XYZ file of C-alpha atoms in Angstrom:
342
model
C 0.000 0.000 0.000
C 1.477 3.271 -1.085
C 1.244 6.607 0.705
C -1.673 7.913 -1.400
C -3.818 4.918 -0.562
C -3.242 5.475 3.119
C -4.309 9.130 2.886
C -7.446 8.224 0.925
C -8.395 5.624 3.520
C -7.939 8.097 6.357
C -10.082 10.745 4.545
C -13.008 8.407 3.882
C -12.984 7.111 7.426
C -13.170 10.656 8.811
C -16.020 11.677 6.482
C -18.065 8.589 7.239
C -17.511 9.077 10.950
C -18.659 12.729 10.734
C -21.865 11.816 8.839
C -22.713 9.225 11.418
C -22.327 11.763 14.228
C -24.626 14.237 12.427
C -27.209 11.540 11.910
C -27.125 10.654 15.563
C -27.650 14.320 16.524
C -30.665 14.636 14.205
C -32.160 11.454 15.552
C -31.742 12.649 19.132
C -33.353 16.048 18.296
C -36.454 14.547 16.715
C -36.765 12.029 19.503
C -36.793 14.839 22.099
C -39.285 16.907 20.051
C -41.874 14.154 19.838
C -41.312 13.264 23.457
C -42.164 16.846 24.524
C -45.298 16.862 22.373
C -46.347 13.565 23.876
C -45.852 14.928 27.396
C -47.920 18.060 26.607
C -50.706 15.919 25.148
C -50.817 13.739 28.240
C -50.963 16.815 30.522
C -53.769 18.353 28.411
C -55.810 15.172 28.562
C -55.294 15.098 32.301
C -56.331 18.770 32.807
C -59.370 18.721 30.475
C -61.810 17.255 33.030
C -60.591 19.747 35.618
C -61.078 22.736 33.261
C -64.470 21.469 32.174
C -65.463 21.054 35.773
C -64.246 24.567 36.640
C -66.036 26.202 33.681
C -69.409 24.642 34.340
C -71.708 25.918 37.040
C -75.389 26.252 37.794
C -77.250 29.123 39.358
C -80.488 29.420 41.257
C -83.018 32.265 41.065
C -85.295 33.184 43.955
C -88.022 35.844 43.934
C -89.261 38.028 46.777
C -92.779 36.837 45.964
C -94.225 34.219 43.664
C -97.486 36.008 42.841
C -98.525 39.595 42.181
C -101.688 41.390 41.065
C -101.545 44.169 38.481
C -104.400 46.189 36.946
C -104.506 46.497 33.177
C -102.185 49.275 32.070
C -100.255 49.111 35.341
C -96.965 47.692 36.562
C -95.385 46.160 39.640
C -91.908 45.185 40.823
C -90.391 42.010 42.213
C -86.942 41.571 43.752
C -84.853 38.671 42.453
C -81.677 37.059 43.800
C -79.261 34.958 41.761
C -76.872 32.688 43.635
C -74.461 29.966 42.578
C -75.932 26.509 43.140
C -72.905 24.470 42.043
C -69.595 24.764 40.252
C -67.697 27.978 39.783
C -69.043 31.382 38.836
C -68.371 32.513 35.276
C -71.210 34.970 34.745
C -74.861 34.700 33.828
C -77.711 36.673 32.267
C -81.333 36.979 33.365
C -84.208 36.691 30.903
C -87.962 36.250 31.165
C -90.551 34.379 29.184
C -93.879 36.224 29.428
C -97.237 36.073 27.614
C -98.138 38.599 24.950
C -98.946 42.016 26.379
C -96.852 41.489 29.502
C -93.265 42.711 29.544
C -90.484 42.274 32.090
C -87.438 44.494 32.490
C -84.519 43.895 34.837
C -82.540 46.525 36.702
C -79.460 44.278 36.773
C -79.750 41.705 33.977
C -76.169 40.346 34.024
C -73.548 39.564 36.622
C -71.464 36.970 38.418
C -73.527 35.104 41.014
C -74.392 36.048 43.637
C -76.183 39.258 42.572
C -79.676 40.722 42.841
C -81.948 43.273 41.202
C -85.499 44.403 40.580
C -87.798 43.049 37.885
C -90.521 45.415 36.657
C -93.598 43.697 35.249
C -95.778 45.864 33.000
C -99.226 44.860 31.775
C -100.715 46.458 28.665
C -104.284 47.755 28.721
C -105.210 45.233 26.033
C -104.444 42.188 28.221
C -107.562 40.316 29.291
C -108.153 39.791 33.018
C -106.854 36.483 34.309
C -103.828 34.726 35.749
C -100.635 34.442 33.734
C -97.287 32.774 34.357
C -93.874 34.332 33.839
C -90.711 32.227 33.880
C -87.455 33.920 34.824
C -84.328 32.000 33.855
C -80.582 32.401 34.028
C -78.562 31.750 30.890
C -74.898 31.959 29.982
C -71.984 30.217 31.672
C -73.971 29.583 34.856
C -77.481 28.698 33.691
C -80.256 27.993 36.145
C -81.278 24.402 36.564
C -84.944 25.429 36.584
C -86.681 28.799 36.034
C -88.279 30.840 38.781
C -92.034 31.090 38.287
C -94.032 34.252 38.900
C -97.822 34.211 38.821
C -99.378 37.470 37.582
C -103.052 38.168 38.153
C -104.329 40.831 35.772
C -107.234 42.740 37.279
C -110.125 44.174 35.295
C -109.557 47.749 36.461
C -107.357 50.004 34.361
C -104.877 52.579 35.527
C -105.968 56.096 34.673
C -103.761 59.114 34.915
C -105.214 61.920 36.954
C -105.518 65.150 34.991
C -102.978 67.783 35.932
C -104.224 70.499 38.225
C -105.538 73.557 36.496
C -102.876 76.234 36.329
C -103.368 79.265 38.478
C -104.026 82.191 36.196
C -102.840 85.549 37.451
C -104.567 88.341 35.592
C -102.257 91.254 34.847
C -104.323 94.420 35.008
C -101.511 96.863 34.243
C -101.908 96.750 30.418
C -105.670 97.291 30.698
C -105.354 100.171 33.160
C -102.602 101.992 31.280
C -104.116 101.262 27.871
C -107.565 102.392 28.996
C -106.163 105.663 30.331
C -104.211 106.253 27.092
C -107.299 105.665 24.926
C -109.385 107.950 27.127
C -106.781 110.734 26.998
C -106.533 110.377 23.220
C -110.265 111.014 22.865
C -110.422 113.751 25.531
C -107.444 115.714 24.182
C -108.711 115.395 20.624
C -111.986 117.017 21.651
C -110.515 119.648 23.980
C -107.784 120.897 21.657
C -110.104 120.936 18.645
C -112.591 123.185 20.455
C -110.544 125.348 22.790
C -107.233 127.210 23.126
C -107.170 128.737 19.622
C -104.497 131.235 20.645
C -102.081 128.463 21.600
C -102.874 126.023 18.807
C -99.817 126.868 16.697
C -97.105 126.509 19.415
C -98.847 123.418 20.764
C -98.834 121.951 17.246
C -95.093 122.592 16.960
C -94.472 120.828 20.261
C -96.712 117.865 19.450
C -95.091 117.442 16.033
C -91.651 117.378 17.646
C -92.751 114.875 20.305
C -94.476 112.543 17.816
C -91.426 112.788 15.548
C -89.078 111.732 18.365
C -91.384 108.937 19.570
C -91.886 107.549 16.063
C -88.161 107.550 15.362
C -87.517 105.821 18.691
C -90.014 103.051 17.932
C -88.749 102.604 14.371
C -85.185 102.304 15.645
C -85.512 100.315 18.865
C -88.730 98.306 18.622
C -87.210 95.093 17.240
C -90.348 93.098 18.037
C -92.385 95.405 15.819
C -89.824 95.119 13.024
C -89.568 91.318 13.206
C -93.123 90.227 13.960
C -95.291 93.159 12.797
C -93.436 94.469 9.779
C -96.488 96.118 8.215
C -97.053 98.091 11.424
C -93.398 99.127 11.429
C -93.723 100.355 7.834
C -96.899 102.184 8.821
C -94.946 104.182 11.399
C -92.421 105.179 8.741
C -95.209 106.295 6.393
C -96.817 108.288 9.218
C -93.497 109.947 10.053
C -92.827 110.954 6.438
C -96.334 112.256 5.733
C -96.476 114.092 9.045
C -93.199 115.832 8.247
C -94.312 116.724 4.714
C -97.670 118.143 5.766
C -96.114 119.931 8.736
C -93.733 121.652 6.336
C -96.603 122.621 4.034
C -98.293 124.466 6.905
C -95.635 127.144 6.471
C -96.822 127.793 2.932
C -97.967 131.288 2.057
C -101.017 129.799 0.377
C -103.854 129.747 2.866
C -105.653 127.005 0.943
C -102.573 124.750 0.916
C -101.905 125.484 4.570
C -105.502 124.700 5.535
C -105.497 121.485 3.474
C -102.252 120.388 5.131
C -103.756 120.984 8.573
C -106.819 118.922 7.692
C -104.578 116.144 6.394
C -102.563 116.269 9.621
C -105.813 115.959 11.542
C -106.938 112.956 9.520
C -103.511 111.295 9.677
C -103.192 111.581 13.450
C -106.763 110.454 14.068
C -106.173 107.496 11.742
C -102.973 106.543 13.603
C -104.826 106.725 16.919
C -107.655 104.537 15.608
C -105.180 101.985 14.242
C -103.493 101.809 17.646
C -106.898 101.174 19.240
C -107.547 98.382 16.713
C -104.132 96.847 17.448
C -104.870 96.988 21.161
C -108.375 95.553 21.096
C -108.005 93.007 18.278
C -104.526 91.755 19.144
C -102.227 93.203 16.470
C -104.005 91.894 13.354
C -101.950 91.435 10.192
C -98.912 90.448 12.265
C -97.376 87.176 13.413
C -98.096 88.232 16.995
C -101.835 88.000 16.377
C -103.469 85.671 18.939
C -100.119 84.626 20.428
C -101.721 85.360 23.777
C -105.285 86.229 24.670
C -104.517 89.914 25.206
C -101.454 90.296 22.997
C -102.366 93.830 21.920
C -102.724 95.110 25.468
C -99.690 93.128 26.662
C -97.421 94.391 23.898
C -98.422 98.058 23.708
C -99.025 98.743 27.398
C -97.343 95.892 29.296
C -94.485 98.015 30.679
C -92.271 94.970 31.190
C -94.872 93.018 33.171
C -95.509 90.748 30.168
C -93.112 88.601 28.161
C -93.434 90.687 24.980
C -93.217 94.190 26.441
C -90.565 96.549 27.755
C -90.889 99.715 29.786
C -89.314 101.898 27.097
C -91.453 100.637 24.207
C -94.688 100.762 26.218
C -93.929 104.304 27.395
C -93.233 105.395 23.808
C -96.521 103.927 22.563
C -98.470 105.484 25.449
C -97.050 108.962 24.849
C -97.480 108.624 21.079
C -101.111 107.641 21.601
C -101.770 110.711 23.753
C -99.846 113.203 21.622
C -101.408 112.181 18.290
C -104.747 113.055 19.896
C -103.400 116.482 20.860
C -101.756 116.868 17.440
C -105.007 116.053 15.642
C -107.013 118.403 17.883
C -104.776 121.472 17.481
C -104.425 120.868 13.730
C -108.200 120.751 13.362
C -108.631 123.838 15.517
C -106.053 125.795 13.531
C -107.600 124.732 10.214
C -111.016 125.921 11.382
C -109.531 129.266 12.439
C -107.968 129.731 8.994
C -111.269 128.884 7.356
C -113.056 131.438 9.465
């Protein structure tokens, strides 16, 4: 055997020996792997009855009473208690099986035994009188072995709701008192100033024009209720203000006929405004969205002086003064026109 043959023999022996060692390692690894799986399987099979036993449980439901009487359309309550009868607690839910027309609600429908709550039984008015049975059961992980039975006797009487007491109505007399005085003064001043005080008719007319001008401008500017809910009335004030100013200016004309006609028109315009205010007061602001909002909406709005929900002191005072001064304005204008005619 030469030297090369010896080397070749040594090489093959080492390779074969190495492969055998690797094979042995692989065999040992797989043997351990399947051994571990086998051990886990045995442990799982051993623990399964214990887990099943721990997960299963039964509960028991008891009621504070087993029978109740309820009139048609009425309801009643029953207290229930849920306790664990066997096994371990894993949670349960309460449900009821009731005839048609009878409903049951639970204050505490779920929980881990032991727990309690209140069951409200409601009977519809359409349910016929008689005795009915309701079964209350526990379901879920801890079901009840048998339901709790509640006997419900439906009585022939029905539950009626008593009518609410009549509201106490407090009559507010302020709008009627103030409004009545304003209407009376309008009529009285119209008559007095149209018949008397001819020497003072011109200066009085200047004053009344100025006052009605200021009051009209105040209402047009600050009476937002009038603008929003009685727009036609708001426009009417603007028309009155413009015409009053025009005819007042024409009274300074050198033409006696034009001056007298302007005074008559001022008389008619102021009387018309006063009459329209009376109509608004008595008939509740017709042709506005405030009409019939309340029984006395006209009085409440024009003369409420803040004692009603739709009035303010400033607006009511402006309307009251305007009412009085248009009567004076109409009276002195008529008196002055009659003097010019004479």
